[in-house]
PDB file of C-alpha atoms in Angstrom:
ATOM      1  CA  UNK K  29      24.125  47.939  88.154  1.00  0.00           C
ATOM      2  CA  UNK K  30      25.709  48.143  85.141  1.00  0.00           C
ATOM      3  CA  UNK K  31      24.160  47.505  81.333  1.00  0.00           C
ATOM      4  CA  UNK K  32      25.120  44.268  79.657  1.00  0.00           C
ATOM      5  CA  UNK K  33      25.245  45.073  76.254  1.00  0.00           C
ATOM      6  CA  UNK K  34      25.199  41.715  73.760  1.00  0.00           C
ATOM      7  CA  UNK K  35      25.501  41.618  70.624  1.00  0.00           C
ATOM      8  CA  UNK K  36      23.650  38.855  67.998  1.00  0.00           C
ATOM      9  CA  UNK K  37      25.549  37.870  65.127  1.00  0.00           C
ATOM     10  CA  UNK K  38      23.632  39.665  61.693  1.00  0.00           C
ATOM     11  CA  UNK K  39      21.546  37.073  60.021  1.00  0.00           C
ATOM     12  CA  UNK K  40      22.694  36.259  56.545  1.00  0.00           C
ATOM     13  CA  UNK K  41      21.860  38.417  53.847  1.00  0.00           C
ATOM     14  CA  UNK K  42      20.133  36.293  50.718  1.00  0.00           C
ATOM     15  CA  UNK K  43      21.124  36.393  47.725  1.00  0.00           C
ATOM     16  CA  UNK K  44      19.288  37.845  44.697  1.00  0.00           C
ATOM     17  CA  UNK K  45      19.944  36.618  41.763  1.00  0.00           C
ATOM     18  CA  UNK K  46      18.619  33.073  44.328  1.00  0.00           C
ATOM     19  CA  UNK K  47      14.767  32.095  42.252  1.00  0.00           C
ATOM     20  CA  UNK K  48      12.723  29.023  44.428  1.00  0.00           C
ATOM     21  CA  UNK K  49      10.096  26.606  41.804  1.00  0.00           C
ATOM     22  CA  UNK K  50       7.615  25.799  43.942  1.00  0.00           C
ATOM     23  CA  UNK K  51       5.300  23.195  42.689  1.00  0.00           C
ATOM     24  CA  UNK K  52       1.698  22.632  43.834  1.00  0.00           C
ATOM     25  CA  UNK K  53       1.205  18.928  45.151  1.00  0.00           C
ATOM     26  CA  UNK K  54      -3.019  18.286  44.938  1.00  0.00           C
ATOM     27  CA  UNK K  55      -4.424  17.482  47.969  1.00  0.00           C
ATOM     28  CA  UNK K  56      -6.046  14.022  48.171  1.00  0.00           C
ATOM     29  CA  UNK K  57      -9.745  13.390  49.594  1.00  0.00           C
ATOM     30  CA  UNK K  58      -9.337  11.329  52.522  1.00  0.00           C
ATOM     31  CA  UNK K  59     -12.442   9.309  51.535  1.00  0.00           C
ATOM     32  CA  UNK K  60     -11.078   8.704  48.163  1.00  0.00           C
ATOM     33  CA  UNK K  61      -8.575   6.127  48.037  1.00  0.00           C
ATOM     34  CA  UNK K  62      -5.633   6.162  45.204  1.00  0.00           C
ATOM     35  CA  UNK K  63      -5.344   4.616  42.399  1.00  0.00           C
ATOM     36  CA  UNK K  64      -1.801   2.794  42.060  1.00  0.00           C
ATOM     37  CA  UNK K  65       0.126   2.725  38.074  1.00  0.00           C
ATOM     38  CA  UNK K  66       0.320  -0.148  37.946  1.00  0.00           C
ATOM     39  CA  UNK K  67      -3.307  -0.230  37.872  1.00  0.00           C
ATOM     40  CA  UNK K  68      -3.543   2.126  34.904  1.00  0.00           C
ATOM     41  CA  UNK K  69      -1.156   0.082  32.680  1.00  0.00           C
ATOM     42  CA  UNK K  70      -3.765  -3.095  34.335  1.00  0.00           C
ATOM     43  CA  UNK K  71      -6.199  -1.563  32.547  1.00  0.00           C
ATOM     44  CA  UNK K  72      -4.398  -0.486  28.857  1.00  0.00           C
ATOM     45  CA  UNK K  73      -3.067  -4.092  28.321  1.00  0.00           C
ATOM     46  CA  UNK K  74      -6.940  -5.431  28.223  1.00  0.00           C
ATOM     47  CA  UNK K  75      -7.962  -2.434  26.535  1.00  0.00           C
ATOM     48  CA  UNK K  76      -5.765  -3.819  23.349  1.00  0.00           C
ATOM     49  CA  UNK K  77      -6.169  -7.360  23.897  1.00  0.00           C
ATOM     50  CA  UNK K  78     -10.156  -6.489  23.818  1.00  0.00           C
ATOM     51  CA  UNK K  79      -9.198  -4.306  20.855  1.00  0.00           C
ATOM     52  CA  UNK K  80      -6.799  -6.831  19.334  1.00  0.00           C
ATOM     53  CA  UNK K  81     -10.296  -9.303  19.932  1.00  0.00           C
ATOM     54  CA  UNK K  82     -12.684  -7.519  18.120  1.00  0.00           C
ATOM     55  CA  UNK K  83      -9.310  -7.447  14.760  1.00  0.00           C
ATOM     56  CA  UNK K  84      -9.275 -11.219  14.483  1.00  0.00           C
ATOM     57  CA  UNK K  85     -13.041 -11.427  14.396  1.00  0.00           C
ATOM     58  CA  UNK K  86     -13.098  -9.341  10.716  1.00  0.00           C
ATOM     59  CA  UNK K  87      -9.411 -10.156   9.418  1.00  0.00           C
ATOM     60  CA  UNK K  88      -9.941 -13.347   6.412  1.00  0.00           C
ATOM     61  CA  UNK K  89      -8.642 -15.116   4.054  1.00  0.00           C
ATOM     62  CA  UNK K  90      -9.341 -13.456   1.054  1.00  0.00           C
ATOM     63  CA  UNK K  91     -11.241 -15.702  -0.851  1.00  0.00           C
ATOM     64  CA  UNK K  92      -9.108 -18.081  -3.567  1.00  0.00           C
ATOM     65  CA  UNK K  93      -9.490 -20.839  -6.658  1.00  0.00           C
ATOM     66  CA  UNK K  94     -12.360 -22.850  -4.768  1.00  0.00           C
ATOM     67  CA  UNK K  95     -11.138 -26.348  -7.465  1.00  0.00           C
ATOM     68  CA  UNK K  96      -7.678 -26.750  -9.081  1.00  0.00           C
ATOM     69  CA  UNK K  97      -6.743 -29.610 -12.073  1.00  0.00           C
ATOM     70  CA  UNK K  98      -3.793 -31.379 -11.396  1.00  0.00           C
ATOM     71  CA  UNK K  99      -1.951 -32.862 -14.385  1.00  0.00           C
ATOM     72  CA  UNK K 100       0.291 -36.724 -13.266  1.00  0.00           C
ATOM     73  CA  UNK K 101       3.682 -35.999 -13.009  1.00  0.00           C
ATOM     74  CA  UNK K 102       3.475 -31.717 -13.295  1.00  0.00           C
ATOM     75  CA  UNK K 103       3.372 -29.323 -11.102  1.00  0.00           C
ATOM     76  CA  UNK K 104       1.311 -26.924  -9.914  1.00  0.00           C
ATOM     77  CA  UNK K 105       0.772 -24.256  -7.129  1.00  0.00           C
ATOM     78  CA  UNK K 106      -1.793 -21.474  -5.399  1.00  0.00           C
ATOM     79  CA  UNK K 107      -1.777 -19.391  -3.109  1.00  0.00           C
ATOM     80  CA  UNK K 108      -3.382 -17.484   0.037  1.00  0.00           C
ATOM     81  CA  UNK K 109      -3.474 -14.575   1.465  1.00  0.00           C
ATOM     82  CA  UNK K 110      -4.977 -12.418   3.990  1.00  0.00           C
ATOM     83  CA  UNK K 111      -5.328  -8.703   5.382  1.00  0.00           C
ATOM     84  CA  UNK K 112      -5.244  -6.683   8.782  1.00  0.00           C
ATOM     85  CA  UNK K 113      -3.817  -4.157  10.751  1.00  0.00           C
ATOM     86  CA  UNK K 114      -0.420  -3.850  11.032  1.00  0.00           C
ATOM     87  CA  UNK K 115      -0.426  -4.077  15.443  1.00  0.00           C
ATOM     88  CA  UNK K 116      -2.151  -7.444  14.422  1.00  0.00           C
ATOM     89  CA  UNK K 117       0.270  -9.655  12.327  1.00  0.00           C
ATOM     90  CA  UNK K 118       4.181  -8.090  13.691  1.00  0.00           C
ATOM     91  CA  UNK K 119       4.431 -10.662  14.769  1.00  0.00           C
ATOM     92  CA  UNK K 120       8.189 -12.840  13.527  1.00  0.00           C
ATOM     93  CA  UNK K 121       6.772 -15.649  14.533  1.00  0.00           C
ATOM     94  CA  UNK K 122       3.259 -15.322  12.086  1.00  0.00           C
ATOM     95  CA  UNK K 123       3.372 -17.254   9.028  1.00  0.00           C
ATOM     96  CA  UNK K 124       0.497 -18.827   7.010  1.00  0.00           C
ATOM     97  CA  UNK K 125       1.015 -22.397   6.769  1.00  0.00           C
ATOM     98  CA  UNK K 126      -0.450 -24.910   4.368  1.00  0.00           C
ATOM     99  CA  UNK K 127      -2.788 -28.008   5.048  1.00  0.00           C
ATOM    100  CA  UNK K 128      -3.624 -31.145   3.583  1.00  0.00           C
ATOM    101  CA  UNK K 129      -7.682 -33.795   4.317  1.00  0.00           C
ATOM    102  CA  UNK K 130      -6.541 -31.852   8.344  1.00  0.00           C
ATOM    103  CA  UNK K 131      -2.929 -32.384   8.546  1.00  0.00           C
ATOM    104  CA  UNK K 132      -0.212 -30.248   8.434  1.00  0.00           C
ATOM    105  CA  UNK K 133       1.602 -30.182   4.294  1.00  0.00           C
ATOM    106  CA  UNK K 134       5.385 -30.933   4.916  1.00  0.00           C
ATOM    107  CA  UNK K 135       8.022 -32.375   2.349  1.00  0.00           C
ATOM    108  CA  UNK K 136      10.469 -30.509   1.629  1.00  0.00           C
ATOM    109  CA  UNK K 137      11.857 -32.276  -0.839  1.00  0.00           C
ATOM    110  CA  UNK K 138       8.690 -31.845  -3.509  1.00  0.00           C
ATOM    111  CA  UNK K 139       6.601 -28.766  -1.595  1.00  0.00           C
ATOM    112  CA  UNK K 140       8.166 -25.161  -1.456  1.00  0.00           C
ATOM    113  CA  UNK K 141       6.936 -22.099  -0.010  1.00  0.00           C
ATOM    114  CA  UNK K 142       7.467 -18.760  -0.259  1.00  0.00           C
ATOM    115  CA  UNK K 143       6.800 -15.880   1.425  1.00  0.00           C
ATOM    116  CA  UNK K 144       5.772 -11.804   1.828  1.00  0.00           C
ATOM    117  CA  UNK K 145       4.465  -9.269   3.493  1.00  0.00           C
ATOM    118  CA  UNK K 146       2.969  -5.515   1.437  1.00  0.00           C
ATOM    119  CA  UNK K 147       2.279  -2.816   4.161  1.00  0.00           C
ATOM    120  CA  UNK K 148       1.208   0.788   3.873  1.00  0.00           C
ATOM    121  CA  UNK K 149      -0.033   2.835   7.519  1.00  0.00           C
ATOM    122  CA  UNK K 150      -2.709   1.455   8.444  1.00  0.00           C
ATOM    123  CA  UNK K 151      -2.845  -2.599   7.268  1.00  0.00           C
ATOM    124  CA  UNK K 152      -0.258  -5.783   6.026  1.00  0.00           C
ATOM    125  CA  UNK K 153      -0.811  -7.558   3.728  1.00  0.00           C
ATOM    126  CA  UNK K 154       0.642 -11.416   4.026  1.00  0.00           C
ATOM    127  CA  UNK K 155       0.556 -13.693   0.937  1.00  0.00           C
ATOM    128  CA  UNK K 156       2.130 -17.082   0.800  1.00  0.00           C
ATOM    129  CA  UNK K 157       3.027 -18.306  -2.364  1.00  0.00           C
ATOM    130  CA  UNK K 158       2.824 -22.920  -2.004  1.00  0.00           C
ATOM    131  CA  UNK K 159       4.918 -25.297  -5.145  1.00  0.00           C
ATOM    132  CA  UNK K 160       4.343 -28.587  -5.221  1.00  0.00           C
ATOM    133  CA  UNK K 161       6.129 -30.834  -8.084  1.00  0.00           C
ATOM    134  CA  UNK K 162       5.602 -33.317  -9.296  1.00  0.00           C
ATOM    135  CA  UNK K 163       2.196 -33.298  -8.964  1.00  0.00           C
ATOM    136  CA  UNK K 164       0.818 -36.986  -8.138  1.00  0.00           C
ATOM    137  CA  UNK K 165      -2.427 -39.272  -7.446  1.00  0.00           C
ATOM    138  CA  UNK K 166      -1.994 -38.726  -3.495  1.00  0.00           C
ATOM    139  CA  UNK K 167      -2.391 -35.044  -3.574  1.00  0.00           C
ATOM    140  CA  UNK K 168      -6.157 -35.234  -4.498  1.00  0.00           C
ATOM    141  CA  UNK K 169      -7.386 -34.459  -1.353  1.00  0.00           C
ATOM    142  CA  UNK K 170      -8.919 -30.944  -0.347  1.00  0.00           C
ATOM    143  CA  UNK K 171      -6.198 -28.244   1.154  1.00  0.00           C
ATOM    144  CA  UNK K 172      -6.046 -24.890   3.219  1.00  0.00           C
ATOM    145  CA  UNK K 173      -4.043 -22.310   4.413  1.00  0.00           C
ATOM    146  CA  UNK K 174      -3.995 -21.235   7.889  1.00  0.00           C
ATOM    147  CA  UNK K 175      -2.417 -17.756  10.100  1.00  0.00           C
ATOM    148  CA  UNK K 176      -2.116 -18.867  13.791  1.00  0.00           C
ATOM    149  CA  UNK K 177      -2.173 -14.495  15.384  1.00  0.00           C
ATOM    150  CA  UNK K 178      -2.636 -13.778  19.326  1.00  0.00           C
ATOM    151  CA  UNK K 179      -3.451 -17.674  20.307  1.00  0.00           C
ATOM    152  CA  UNK K 180      -6.114 -17.723  17.924  1.00  0.00           C
ATOM    153  CA  UNK K 181      -5.842 -19.903  14.046  1.00  0.00           C
ATOM    154  CA  UNK K 182      -7.776 -18.490  11.504  1.00  0.00           C
ATOM    155  CA  UNK K 183      -8.515 -20.259   8.992  1.00  0.00           C
ATOM    156  CA  UNK K 184      -8.908 -20.692   4.401  1.00  0.00           C
ATOM    157  CA  UNK K 185     -11.948 -22.257   2.519  1.00  0.00           C
ATOM    158  CA  UNK K 186     -11.087 -25.140   1.440  1.00  0.00           C
ATOM    159  CA  UNK K 187      -8.866 -25.591  -2.212  1.00  0.00           C
ATOM    160  CA  UNK K 188     -10.044 -28.775  -3.124  1.00  0.00           C
ATOM    161  CA  UNK K 189      -7.208 -30.533  -6.072  1.00  0.00           C
ATOM    162  CA  UNK K 190      -8.124 -33.785  -8.901  1.00  0.00           C
ATOM    163  CA  UNK K 191      -6.076 -34.605 -10.956  1.00  0.00           C
ATOM    164  CA  UNK K 192      -7.081 -34.670 -14.037  1.00  0.00           C
ATOM    165  CA  UNK K 193      -6.500 -38.178 -16.440  1.00  0.00           C
ATOM    166  CA  UNK K 194      -7.199 -42.100 -17.457  1.00  0.00           C
ATOM    167  CA  UNK K 195      -9.067 -44.473 -14.736  1.00  0.00           C
ATOM    168  CA  UNK K 196      -6.201 -47.074 -12.802  1.00  0.00           C
ATOM    169  CA  UNK K 197      -6.314 -50.198 -11.366  1.00  0.00           C
ATOM    170  CA  UNK K 198      -5.820 -50.505  -7.691  1.00  0.00           C
ATOM    171  CA  UNK K 199      -6.388 -53.699  -7.318  1.00  0.00           C
ATOM    172  CA  UNK K 200      -6.370 -56.791 -10.565  1.00  0.00           C
ATOM    173  CA  UNK K 201      -8.329 -60.243 -10.451  1.00  0.00           C
ATOM    174  CA  UNK K 202      -6.200 -62.468  -9.556  1.00  0.00           C
ATOM    175  CA  UNK K 203      -5.381 -66.651 -10.364  1.00  0.00           C
ATOM    176  CA  UNK K 204      -8.053 -69.004  -9.473  1.00  0.00           C
ATOM    177  CA  UNK K 205      -7.966 -72.416  -8.704  1.00  0.00           C
ATOM    178  CA  UNK K 206     -12.348 -73.224  -9.575  1.00  0.00           C
ATOM    179  CA  UNK K 207     -14.197 -76.703  -9.568  1.00  0.00           C
ATOM    180  CA  UNK K 208     -15.718 -76.948 -12.827  1.00  0.00           C
ATOM    181  CA  UNK K 209     -20.128 -76.021 -12.043  1.00  0.00           C
ATOM    182  CA  UNK K 210     -18.937 -73.860  -8.993  1.00  0.00           C
ATOM    183  CA  UNK K 211     -19.292 -69.885  -8.070  1.00  0.00           C
ATOM    184  CA  UNK K 212     -16.591 -68.123  -7.301  1.00  0.00           C
ATOM    185  CA  UNK K 213     -16.299 -64.817  -7.200  1.00  0.00           C
ATOM    186  CA  UNK K 214     -13.765 -62.689  -9.129  1.00  0.00           C
ATOM    187  CA  UNK K 215     -11.994 -58.884  -7.465  1.00  0.00           C
ATOM    188  CA  UNK K 216     -10.634 -55.730  -8.804  1.00  0.00           C
ATOM    189  CA  UNK K 217     -11.189 -52.642  -8.000  1.00  0.00           C
ATOM    190  CA  UNK K 218     -10.766 -49.461 -10.074  1.00  0.00           C
ATOM    191  CA  UNK K 219     -10.089 -45.401  -9.018  1.00  0.00           C
ATOM    192  CA  UNK K 220     -10.694 -42.345 -11.587  1.00  0.00           C
ATOM    193  CA  UNK K 221     -10.738 -39.722 -12.170  1.00  0.00           C
ATOM    194  CA  UNK K 222     -12.962 -39.117 -14.372  1.00  0.00           C
ATOM    195  CA  UNK K 223     -16.334 -40.930 -11.939  1.00  0.00           C
ATOM    196  CA  UNK K 224     -17.661 -42.556 -11.120  1.00  0.00           C
ATOM    197  CA  UNK K 225     -15.771 -45.552 -12.605  1.00  0.00           C
ATOM    198  CA  UNK K 226     -16.942 -47.907 -15.368  1.00  0.00           C
ATOM    199  CA  UNK K 227     -16.655 -51.456 -14.555  1.00  0.00           C
ATOM    200  CA  UNK K 228     -16.805 -54.235 -18.371  1.00  0.00           C
ATOM    201  CA  UNK K 229     -16.232 -57.769 -17.848  1.00  0.00           C
ATOM    202  CA  UNK K 230     -15.311 -59.886 -20.843  1.00  0.00           C
ATOM    203  CA  UNK K 231     -14.310 -63.543 -21.132  1.00  0.00           C
ATOM    204  CA  UNK K 232     -12.479 -64.123 -24.240  1.00  0.00           C
ATOM    205  CA  UNK K 233     -12.963 -60.626 -25.587  1.00  0.00           C
ATOM    206  CA  UNK K 234     -16.573 -61.021 -25.491  1.00  0.00           C
ATOM    207  CA  UNK K 235     -18.361 -58.267 -23.076  1.00  0.00           C
ATOM    208  CA  UNK K 236     -19.818 -60.477 -20.269  1.00  0.00           C
ATOM    209  CA  UNK K 237     -22.728 -59.502 -17.988  1.00  0.00           C
ATOM    210  CA  UNK K 238     -22.846 -55.778 -17.545  1.00  0.00           C
ATOM    211  CA  UNK K 239     -22.107 -52.636 -16.642  1.00  0.00           C
ATOM    212  CA  UNK K 240     -21.066 -51.864 -12.780  1.00  0.00           C
ATOM    213  CA  UNK K 241     -21.511 -48.625 -11.389  1.00  0.00           C
ATOM    214  CA  UNK K 242     -18.381 -48.409  -8.984  1.00  0.00           C
ATOM    215  CA  UNK K 243     -18.024 -45.450  -6.114  1.00  0.00           C
ATOM    216  CA  UNK K 244     -13.475 -46.090  -5.519  1.00  0.00           C
ATOM    217  CA  UNK K 245     -13.958 -49.341  -3.048  1.00  0.00           C
ATOM    218  CA  UNK K 246     -13.909 -52.916  -3.756  1.00  0.00           C
ATOM    219  CA  UNK K 247     -15.957 -54.598  -6.787  1.00  0.00           C
ATOM    220  CA  UNK K 248     -17.179 -58.554  -6.303  1.00  0.00           C
ATOM    221  CA  UNK K 249     -18.398 -59.976  -9.309  1.00  0.00           C
ATOM    222  CA  UNK K 250     -19.838 -63.488  -9.260  1.00  0.00           C
ATOM    223  CA  UNK K 251     -19.943 -65.947 -11.990  1.00  0.00           C
ATOM    224  CA  UNK K 252     -21.866 -69.183 -12.064  1.00  0.00           C
TER     225      UNK K 252
END
């Protein structure tokens, strides 16, 4: 019997300079449901919204003058400012607007507006200046500033604008054809300031009747 010898190829040697990095993967408890990454993002978003809502409750317009007296045909202006955390004011669309008697005021021909911001490491202050030229009696009313942030509208305290000057007639008595010994009405309407307006009736430059207190509405005077 002959003995067989088999030559097996030698196993390759591992280079001495080769380094192997091994990362340990944490074991997962089979009883615990793994948390998906998007849930962490959702929670973070909810926290941001909650933080913004809490911060918005603290944001208010700074106190300003509550009453302004103006003169007819003169220019007048007033300022509105508000301060809050920077992350609330990082929107380009956040602009202070002016409202009068519940309606947004937009008069490009008579009103000019300047907006600017002052920022520090923590807070941002927004300031808006509204200038109105050629004051008219229709400018009397209640004004306020509004700012919309994160779908919430913040409104300032009202600013009452009143025009100084002499009272004027809105409606004057009209000429009438009357019948002798029959009563007739004369109607007059006036408006201040100052208020209340008092109306005096004269006939042939002589005072007739008594003073009538007036509250910016129709006044009826009966002559018999």
